[in-house]
Short mmCIF file of C-alpha atoms in Angstrom, two decimals:
data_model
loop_
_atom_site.label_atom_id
_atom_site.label_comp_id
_atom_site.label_asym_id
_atom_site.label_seq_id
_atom_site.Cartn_x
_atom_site.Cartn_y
_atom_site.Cartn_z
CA UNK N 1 2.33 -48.70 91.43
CA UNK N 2 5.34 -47.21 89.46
CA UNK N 3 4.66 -50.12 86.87
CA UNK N 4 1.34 -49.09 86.69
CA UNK N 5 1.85 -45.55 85.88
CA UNK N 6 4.41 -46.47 83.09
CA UNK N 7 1.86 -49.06 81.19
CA UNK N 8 -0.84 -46.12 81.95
CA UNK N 9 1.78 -43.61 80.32
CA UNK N 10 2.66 -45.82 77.13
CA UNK N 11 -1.68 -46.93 76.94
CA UNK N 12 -2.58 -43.39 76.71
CA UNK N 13 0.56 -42.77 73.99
CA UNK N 14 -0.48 -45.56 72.16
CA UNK N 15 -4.33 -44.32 71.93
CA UNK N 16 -3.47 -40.65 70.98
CA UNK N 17 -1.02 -42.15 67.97
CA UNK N 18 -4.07 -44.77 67.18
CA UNK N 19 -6.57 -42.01 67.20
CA UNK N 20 -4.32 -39.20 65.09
CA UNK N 21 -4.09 -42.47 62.54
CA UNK N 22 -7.49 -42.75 61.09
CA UNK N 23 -6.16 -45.68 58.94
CA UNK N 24 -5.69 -47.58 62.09
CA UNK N 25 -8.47 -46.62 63.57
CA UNK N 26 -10.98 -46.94 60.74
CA UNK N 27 -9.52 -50.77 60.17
CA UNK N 28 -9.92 -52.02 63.68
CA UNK N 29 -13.12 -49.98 64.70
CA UNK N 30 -15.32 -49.70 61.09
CA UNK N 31 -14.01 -51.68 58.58
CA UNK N 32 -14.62 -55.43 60.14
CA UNK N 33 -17.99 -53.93 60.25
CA UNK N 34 -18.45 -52.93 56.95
CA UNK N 35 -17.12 -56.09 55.55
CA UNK N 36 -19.09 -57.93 57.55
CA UNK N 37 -22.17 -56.03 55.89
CA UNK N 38 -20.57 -56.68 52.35
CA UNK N 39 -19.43 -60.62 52.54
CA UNK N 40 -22.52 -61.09 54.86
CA UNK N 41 -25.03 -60.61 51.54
CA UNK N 42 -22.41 -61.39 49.08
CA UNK N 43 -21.24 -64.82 50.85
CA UNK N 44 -24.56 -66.81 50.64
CA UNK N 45 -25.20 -70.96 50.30
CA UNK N 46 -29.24 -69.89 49.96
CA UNK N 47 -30.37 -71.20 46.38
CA UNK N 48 -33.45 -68.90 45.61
CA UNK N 49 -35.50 -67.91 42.76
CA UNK N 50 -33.56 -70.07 40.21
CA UNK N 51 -34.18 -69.57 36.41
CA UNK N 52 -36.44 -72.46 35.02
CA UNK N 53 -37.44 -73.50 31.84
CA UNK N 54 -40.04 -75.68 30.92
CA UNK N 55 -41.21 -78.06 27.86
CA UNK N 56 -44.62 -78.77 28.18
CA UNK N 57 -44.80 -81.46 25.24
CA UNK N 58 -48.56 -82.61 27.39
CA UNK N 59 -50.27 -79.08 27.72
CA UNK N 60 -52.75 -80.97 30.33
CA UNK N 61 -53.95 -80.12 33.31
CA UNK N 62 -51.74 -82.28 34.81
CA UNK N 63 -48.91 -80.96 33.56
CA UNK N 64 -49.93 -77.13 33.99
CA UNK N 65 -50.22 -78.26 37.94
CA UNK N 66 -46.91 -79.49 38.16
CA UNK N 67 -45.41 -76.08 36.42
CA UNK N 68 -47.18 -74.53 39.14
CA UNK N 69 -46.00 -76.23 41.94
CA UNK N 70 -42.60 -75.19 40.58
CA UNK N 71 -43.37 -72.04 40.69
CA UNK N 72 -45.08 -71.57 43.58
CA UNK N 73 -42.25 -71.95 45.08
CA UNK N 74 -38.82 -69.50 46.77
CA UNK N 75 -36.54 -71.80 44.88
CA UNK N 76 -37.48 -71.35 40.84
CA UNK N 77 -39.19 -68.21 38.83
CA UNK N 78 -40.99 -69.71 35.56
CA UNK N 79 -38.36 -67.58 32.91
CA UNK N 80 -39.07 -69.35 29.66
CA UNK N 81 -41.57 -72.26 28.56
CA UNK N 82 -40.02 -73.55 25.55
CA UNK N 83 -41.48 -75.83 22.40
CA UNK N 84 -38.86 -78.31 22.13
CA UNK N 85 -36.41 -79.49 24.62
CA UNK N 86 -32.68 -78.56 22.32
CA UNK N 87 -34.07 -74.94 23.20
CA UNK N 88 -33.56 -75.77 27.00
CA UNK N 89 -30.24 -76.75 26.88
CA UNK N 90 -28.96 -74.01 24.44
CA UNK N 91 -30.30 -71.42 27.31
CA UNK N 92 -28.32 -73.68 29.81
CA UNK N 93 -25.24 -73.31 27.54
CA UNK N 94 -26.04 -69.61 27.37
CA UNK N 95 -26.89 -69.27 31.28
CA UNK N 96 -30.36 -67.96 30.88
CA UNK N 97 -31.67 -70.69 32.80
CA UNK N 98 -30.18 -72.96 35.49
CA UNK N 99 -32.92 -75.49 35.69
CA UNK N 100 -34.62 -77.37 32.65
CA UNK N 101 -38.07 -79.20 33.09
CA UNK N 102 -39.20 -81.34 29.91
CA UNK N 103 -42.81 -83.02 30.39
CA UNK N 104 -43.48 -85.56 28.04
CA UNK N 105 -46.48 -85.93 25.58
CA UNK N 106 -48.64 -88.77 27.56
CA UNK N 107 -47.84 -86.97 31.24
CA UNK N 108 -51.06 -86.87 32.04
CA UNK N 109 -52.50 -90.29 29.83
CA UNK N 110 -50.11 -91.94 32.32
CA UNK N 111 -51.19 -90.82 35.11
CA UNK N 112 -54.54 -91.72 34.53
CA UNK N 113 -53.84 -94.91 33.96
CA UNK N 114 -51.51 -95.43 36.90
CA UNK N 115 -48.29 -95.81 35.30
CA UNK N 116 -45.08 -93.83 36.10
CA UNK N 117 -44.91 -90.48 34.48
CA UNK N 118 -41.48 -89.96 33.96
CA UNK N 119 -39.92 -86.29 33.77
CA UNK N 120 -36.56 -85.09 32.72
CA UNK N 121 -34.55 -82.27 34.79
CA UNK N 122 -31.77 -80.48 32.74
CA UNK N 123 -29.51 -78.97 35.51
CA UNK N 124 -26.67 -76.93 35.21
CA UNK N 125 -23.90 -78.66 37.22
CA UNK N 126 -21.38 -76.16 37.06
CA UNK N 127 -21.61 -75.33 40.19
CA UNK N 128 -21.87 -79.04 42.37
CA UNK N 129 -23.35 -77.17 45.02
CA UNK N 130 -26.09 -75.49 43.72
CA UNK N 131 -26.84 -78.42 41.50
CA UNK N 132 -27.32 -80.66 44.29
CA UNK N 133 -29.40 -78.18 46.36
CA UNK N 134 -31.33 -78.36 42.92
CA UNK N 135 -32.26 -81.31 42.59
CA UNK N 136 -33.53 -81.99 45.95
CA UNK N 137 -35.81 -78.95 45.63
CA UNK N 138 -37.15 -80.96 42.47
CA UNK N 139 -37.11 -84.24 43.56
CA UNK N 140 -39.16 -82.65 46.80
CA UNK N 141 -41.56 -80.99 44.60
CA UNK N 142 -42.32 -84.01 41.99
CA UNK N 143 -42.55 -86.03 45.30
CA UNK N 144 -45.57 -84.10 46.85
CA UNK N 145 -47.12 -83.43 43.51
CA UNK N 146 -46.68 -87.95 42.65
CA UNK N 147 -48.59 -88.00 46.33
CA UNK N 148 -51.11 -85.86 45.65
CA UNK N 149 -51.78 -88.02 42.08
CA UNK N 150 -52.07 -91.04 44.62
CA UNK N 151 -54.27 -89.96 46.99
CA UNK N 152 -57.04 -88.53 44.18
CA UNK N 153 -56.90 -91.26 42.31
CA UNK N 154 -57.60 -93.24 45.53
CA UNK N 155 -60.34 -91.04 46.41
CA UNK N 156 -61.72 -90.69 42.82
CA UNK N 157 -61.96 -95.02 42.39
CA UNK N 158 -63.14 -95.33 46.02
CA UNK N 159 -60.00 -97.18 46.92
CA UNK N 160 -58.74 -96.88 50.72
CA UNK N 161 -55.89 -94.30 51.16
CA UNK N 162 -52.58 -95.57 49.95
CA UNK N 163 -50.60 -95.84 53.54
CA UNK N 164 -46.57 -94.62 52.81
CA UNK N 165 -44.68 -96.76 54.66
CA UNK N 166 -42.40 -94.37 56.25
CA UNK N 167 -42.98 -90.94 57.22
CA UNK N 168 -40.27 -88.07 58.50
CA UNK N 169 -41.23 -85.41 60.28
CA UNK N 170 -38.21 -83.39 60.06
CA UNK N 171 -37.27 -80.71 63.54
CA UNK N 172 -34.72 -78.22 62.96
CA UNK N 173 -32.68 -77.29 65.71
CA UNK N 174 -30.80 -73.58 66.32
CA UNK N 175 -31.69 -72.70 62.26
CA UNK N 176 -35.24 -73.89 61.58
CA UNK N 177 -35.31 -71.41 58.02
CA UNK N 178 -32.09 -72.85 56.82
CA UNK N 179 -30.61 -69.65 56.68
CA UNK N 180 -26.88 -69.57 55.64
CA UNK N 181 -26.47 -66.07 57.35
CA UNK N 182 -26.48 -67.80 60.73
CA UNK N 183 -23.88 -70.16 59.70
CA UNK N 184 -21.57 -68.03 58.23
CA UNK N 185 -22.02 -64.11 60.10
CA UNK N 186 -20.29 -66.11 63.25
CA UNK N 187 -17.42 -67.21 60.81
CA UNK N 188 -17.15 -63.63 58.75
CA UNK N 189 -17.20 -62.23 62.69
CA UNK N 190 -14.22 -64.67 63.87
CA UNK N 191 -12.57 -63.90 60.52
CA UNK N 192 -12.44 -60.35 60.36
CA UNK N 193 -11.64 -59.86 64.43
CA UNK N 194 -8.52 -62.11 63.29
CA UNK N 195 -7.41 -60.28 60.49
CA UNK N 196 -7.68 -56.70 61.47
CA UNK N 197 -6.49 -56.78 64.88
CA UNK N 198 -3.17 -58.82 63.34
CA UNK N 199 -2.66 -56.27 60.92
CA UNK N 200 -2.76 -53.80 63.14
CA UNK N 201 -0.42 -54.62 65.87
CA UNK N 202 1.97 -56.14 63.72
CA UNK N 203 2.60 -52.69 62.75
CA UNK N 204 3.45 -50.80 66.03
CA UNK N 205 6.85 -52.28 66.73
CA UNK N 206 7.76 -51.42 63.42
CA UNK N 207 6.13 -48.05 63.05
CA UNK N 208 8.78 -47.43 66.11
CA UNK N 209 11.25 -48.52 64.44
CA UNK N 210 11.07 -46.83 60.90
CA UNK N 211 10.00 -43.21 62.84
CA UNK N 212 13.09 -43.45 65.30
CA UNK N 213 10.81 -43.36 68.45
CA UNK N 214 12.07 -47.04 69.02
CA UNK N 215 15.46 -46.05 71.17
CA UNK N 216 13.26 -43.30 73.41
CA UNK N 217 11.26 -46.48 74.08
CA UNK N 218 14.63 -48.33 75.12
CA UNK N 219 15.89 -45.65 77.02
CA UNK N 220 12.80 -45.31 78.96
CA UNK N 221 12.23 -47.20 82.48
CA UNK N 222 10.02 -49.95 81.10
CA UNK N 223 10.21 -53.87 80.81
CA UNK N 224 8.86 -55.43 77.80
CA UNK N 225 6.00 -56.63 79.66
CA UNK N 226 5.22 -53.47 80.26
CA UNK N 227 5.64 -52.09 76.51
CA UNK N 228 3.21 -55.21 75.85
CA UNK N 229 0.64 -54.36 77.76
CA UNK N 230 0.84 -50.37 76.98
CA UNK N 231 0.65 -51.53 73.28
CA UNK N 232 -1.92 -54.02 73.45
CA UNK N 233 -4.40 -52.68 75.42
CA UNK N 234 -5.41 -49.67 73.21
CA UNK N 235 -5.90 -51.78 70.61
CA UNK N 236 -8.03 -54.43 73.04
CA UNK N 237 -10.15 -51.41 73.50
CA UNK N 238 -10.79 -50.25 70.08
CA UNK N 239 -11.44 -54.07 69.01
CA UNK N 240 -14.02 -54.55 71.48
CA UNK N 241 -15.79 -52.17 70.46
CA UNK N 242 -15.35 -53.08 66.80
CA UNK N 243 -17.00 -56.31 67.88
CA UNK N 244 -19.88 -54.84 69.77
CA UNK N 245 -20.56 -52.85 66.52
CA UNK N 246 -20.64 -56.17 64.47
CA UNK N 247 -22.65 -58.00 66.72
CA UNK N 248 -25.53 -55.00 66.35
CA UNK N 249 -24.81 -55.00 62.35
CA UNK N 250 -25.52 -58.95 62.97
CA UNK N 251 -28.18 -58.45 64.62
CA UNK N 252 -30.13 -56.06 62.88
CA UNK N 253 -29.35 -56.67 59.31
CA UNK N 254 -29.10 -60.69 59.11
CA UNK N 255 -31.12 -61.42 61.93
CA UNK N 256 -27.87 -63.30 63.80
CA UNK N 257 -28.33 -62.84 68.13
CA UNK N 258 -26.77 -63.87 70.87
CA UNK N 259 -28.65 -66.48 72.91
CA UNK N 260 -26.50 -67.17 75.19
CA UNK N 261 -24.92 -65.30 78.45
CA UNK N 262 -23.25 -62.03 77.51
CA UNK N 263 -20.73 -62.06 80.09
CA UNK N 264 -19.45 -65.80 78.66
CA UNK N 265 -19.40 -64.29 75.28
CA UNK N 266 -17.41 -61.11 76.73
CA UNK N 267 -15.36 -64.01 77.97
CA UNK N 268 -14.31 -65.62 74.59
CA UNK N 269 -14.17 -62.56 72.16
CA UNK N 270 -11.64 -60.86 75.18
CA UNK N 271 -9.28 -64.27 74.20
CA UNK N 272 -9.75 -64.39 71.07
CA UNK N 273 -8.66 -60.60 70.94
CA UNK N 274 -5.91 -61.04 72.62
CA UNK N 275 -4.52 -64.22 71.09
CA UNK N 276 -5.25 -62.20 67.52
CA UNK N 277 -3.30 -59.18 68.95
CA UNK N 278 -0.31 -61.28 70.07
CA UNK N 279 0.18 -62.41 67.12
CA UNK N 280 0.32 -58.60 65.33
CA UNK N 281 2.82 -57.81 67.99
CA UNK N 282 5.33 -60.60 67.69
CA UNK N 283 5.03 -60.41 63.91
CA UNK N 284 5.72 -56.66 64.67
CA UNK N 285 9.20 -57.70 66.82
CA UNK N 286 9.95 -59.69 63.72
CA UNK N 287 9.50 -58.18 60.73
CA UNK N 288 11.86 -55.25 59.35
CA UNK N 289 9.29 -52.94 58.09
CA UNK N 290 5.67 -52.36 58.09
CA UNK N 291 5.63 -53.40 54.61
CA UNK N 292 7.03 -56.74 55.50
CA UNK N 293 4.62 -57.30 58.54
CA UNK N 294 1.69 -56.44 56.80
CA UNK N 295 2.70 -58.86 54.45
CA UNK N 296 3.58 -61.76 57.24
CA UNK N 297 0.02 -60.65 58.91
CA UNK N 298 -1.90 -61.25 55.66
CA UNK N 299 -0.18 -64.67 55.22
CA UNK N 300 -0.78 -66.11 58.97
CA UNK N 301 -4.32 -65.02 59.31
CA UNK N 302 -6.25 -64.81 55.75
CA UNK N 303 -5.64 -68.38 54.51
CA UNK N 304 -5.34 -70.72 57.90
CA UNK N 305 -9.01 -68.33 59.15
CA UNK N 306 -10.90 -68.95 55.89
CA UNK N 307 -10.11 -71.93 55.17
CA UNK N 308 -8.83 -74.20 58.14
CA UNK N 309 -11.00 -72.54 61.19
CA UNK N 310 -14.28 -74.50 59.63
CA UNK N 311 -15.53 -70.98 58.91
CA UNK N 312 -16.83 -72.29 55.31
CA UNK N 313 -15.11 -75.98 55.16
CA UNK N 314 -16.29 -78.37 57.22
CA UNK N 315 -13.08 -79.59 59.20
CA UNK N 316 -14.37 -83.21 59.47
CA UNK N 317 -14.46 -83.35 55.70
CA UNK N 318 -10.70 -82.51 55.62
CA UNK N 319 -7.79 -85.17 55.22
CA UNK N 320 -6.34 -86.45 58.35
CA UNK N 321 -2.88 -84.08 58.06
CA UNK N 322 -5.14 -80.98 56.92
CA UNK N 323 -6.97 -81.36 60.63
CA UNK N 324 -4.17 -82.14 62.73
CA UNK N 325 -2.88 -78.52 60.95
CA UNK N 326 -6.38 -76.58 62.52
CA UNK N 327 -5.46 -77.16 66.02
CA UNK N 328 -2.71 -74.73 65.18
CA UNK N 329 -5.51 -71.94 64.04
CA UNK N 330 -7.04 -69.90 67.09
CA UNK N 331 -10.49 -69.15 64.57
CA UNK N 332 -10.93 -73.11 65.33
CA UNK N 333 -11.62 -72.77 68.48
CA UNK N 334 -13.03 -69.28 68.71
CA UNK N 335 -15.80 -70.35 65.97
CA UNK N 336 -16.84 -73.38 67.83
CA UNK N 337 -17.35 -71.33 71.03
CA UNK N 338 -18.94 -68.42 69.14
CA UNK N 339 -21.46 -70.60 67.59
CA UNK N 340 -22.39 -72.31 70.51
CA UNK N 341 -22.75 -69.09 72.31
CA UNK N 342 -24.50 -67.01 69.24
CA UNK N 343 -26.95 -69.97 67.93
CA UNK N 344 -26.99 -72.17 70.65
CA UNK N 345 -27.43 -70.30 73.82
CA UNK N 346 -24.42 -72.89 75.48
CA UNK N 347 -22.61 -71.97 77.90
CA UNK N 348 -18.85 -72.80 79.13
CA UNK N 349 -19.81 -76.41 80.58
CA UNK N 350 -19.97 -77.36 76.86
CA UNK N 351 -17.12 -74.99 75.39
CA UNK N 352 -14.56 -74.98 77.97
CA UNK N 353 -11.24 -76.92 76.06
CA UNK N 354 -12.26 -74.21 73.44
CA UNK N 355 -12.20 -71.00 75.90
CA UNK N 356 -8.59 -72.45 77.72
CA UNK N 357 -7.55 -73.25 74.36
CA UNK N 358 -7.93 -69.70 73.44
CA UNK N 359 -6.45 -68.54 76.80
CA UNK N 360 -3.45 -70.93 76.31
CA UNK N 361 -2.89 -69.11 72.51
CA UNK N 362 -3.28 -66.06 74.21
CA UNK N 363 -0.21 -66.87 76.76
CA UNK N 364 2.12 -68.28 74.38
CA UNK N 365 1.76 -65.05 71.53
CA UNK N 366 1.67 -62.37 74.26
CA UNK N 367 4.86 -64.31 76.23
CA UNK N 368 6.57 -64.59 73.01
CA UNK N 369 6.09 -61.11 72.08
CA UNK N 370 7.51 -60.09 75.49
CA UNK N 371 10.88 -62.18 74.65
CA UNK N 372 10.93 -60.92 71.88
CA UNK N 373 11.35 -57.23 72.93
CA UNK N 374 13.63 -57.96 75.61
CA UNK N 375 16.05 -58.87 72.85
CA UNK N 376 14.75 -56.43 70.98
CA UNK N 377 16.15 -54.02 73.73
CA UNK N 378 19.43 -55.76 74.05
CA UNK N 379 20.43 -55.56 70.57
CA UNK N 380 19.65 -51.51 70.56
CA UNK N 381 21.92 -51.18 73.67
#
């Protein structure tokens, strides 16, 4: 009971000083929130309403139904139709266009006669990604529209329907629109829990220190268990509801809910919280000064989260050694079991080396911290 009423003591100390620091408490309550609104329209893999040019050398009917077609579409807005094709790639150069469609003089004299029509795509392939997305949507497009050809010409000669001799119908599980919001807003959310609760914590030891408060702490009747649990619980607090005030940004701006259980997300974001705030405190029992754990924070969460937790990168793309380094990244293991959760609707039968995992990280930063203080305390003696 007495151990009670200390942690109780040093929780509500710890929430008073978090909520008389509005720096603090604006980074761990609002601002994974508010990032989440910026990188969540600024971070997108969505290719829409491309700049397309367009050569019509035929000026047919033909060819006017195949500009159409291209513009009928999300992917490409019609932005200049040009006279010859040089003026196509000097807007490329100049990055008025993206996309450059050249249809040659007998288009539609071809056609009629049931020879290949041949078209030329310029594509700006500065950007791999977007050039590849590209050039599906096109090759997609000119695929239905060389169908289409087929079948009236079939129909137009009397001919029986030209049978294609393999046909996909394509099902889209957990993201049927393709939407990169639901890949990524679990990412951004496993990101920014990481690096603001890390950042945060990792300062309290040493706010102690460089205010002089750290020997009262010392003097006082607690263990370092203790001072780890009156530190980290505030902050648990404030971070859960930081992440219940994501969730609804996630929800009602990108269109990102939870379909699974609640309670087994409750479950995972508690660990993943608590690993994350670990972490802040033994970097805090470490570092000399604020400015020096702030710096260590930065450096052990922003890299290793965005780029080896499979937030953007798929980790099964990576080399060998780069994979065997993930397993050291708690966002690894929290993303998997947040998008199963958030898209999915799974539950722990699926997840479950994920959520002990997590538990395990949890452990090991919190224990550490705890050692840490306790020599910590003997060296002030």
């Amino acid at each position: 009971m007495r151990a009670f009423r200390l942690i109780a003591t040093l929780f509500v100390k710890e929430f008073i000083q978090i909520r008389r620091d509005p720096i603090s408490l604006g980074m761990l309550l609002v601002l994974p929130a508010f990032l989440l609104i910026l990188f969540g329209y600024a971070l997108t893999f969505d290719v829409r309403h491309l700049a397309i040019g367009v050569c019509d050398q035929d000026r047919s009917a033909a060819s006017r139904e195949l500009i159409r077609r291209f513009n009928l579409t999300e992917y490409f807005d019609l932005a200049v139709q040009a006279d010859d094709p040089r003026e196509l790639t000097r807007l490329i150069d100049q990055e008025a266009i993206r996309v450059g469609l050249v249809i040659p003089s007998d288009f539609e004299k071809r056609l009629q006669a049931g020879q290949a029509a041949p078209v030329q795509l310029l594509i700006d392939g500065t950007n791999a990604t977007i050039a590849s997305a590209v050039t599906g949507y096109a090759e997609a497009i000119i695929q239905a529209f060389s169908r289409q050809v087929l079948l009236e010409r079939a129909l137009h000669y009397g001919q029986r329907l030209p049978a294609f001799a393999v046909s996909v119908e394509a099902r889209i599980w957990y993201n049927p629109e393709l939407q990169s919001a639901r890949f990524l807003v679990p990412g951004l959310i496993a990101f920014l829990l990481m690096v603001t609760t890390v950042i945060a914590t990792s300062l309290s030891v040493t706010r102690e220190r460089e205010r002089g408060t750290m020997e009262q702490l010392v003097l006082a009747p607690l263990k370092p268990y203790q001072l780890v649990l009156g530190k980290t619980l505030p902050y648990l607090l404030v971070a859960i509801g930081a992440t219940g005030l994501i969730l609804l940004v996630s929800q009602i701006l990108f269109n990102v809910s939870v379909r699974g259980t609640p309670a087994v997300l409750a479950l995972v974001v508690v660990l993943y919280l608590l690993a994350g705030l670990g972490q802040g405190l033994l970097i805090s029992t470490i570092a000399s000064s604020q400015q020096v754990a702030f710096q260590i924070a930065i450096l052990s969460t922003l890299l290793p989260t965005f780029i080896l937790s499979g937030f953007v990168f798929p980790i099964y793309n990576m080399p060998p050694v780069i994979q065997a380094i993930t397993y050291l990244v708690p966002a690894r293991y929290f993303l998997t079991a947040l998008r199963g959760v958030m898209l999915k609707g799974t539950g722990l039968a699926v997840f479950w080396p994920e959520v002990l995992l997590l538990l395990a990280f949890a452990v090991l930063t919190l224990t550490l911290s705890s050692l840490r203080l306790r020599r910590l305390f003997h060296h002030l003696l």
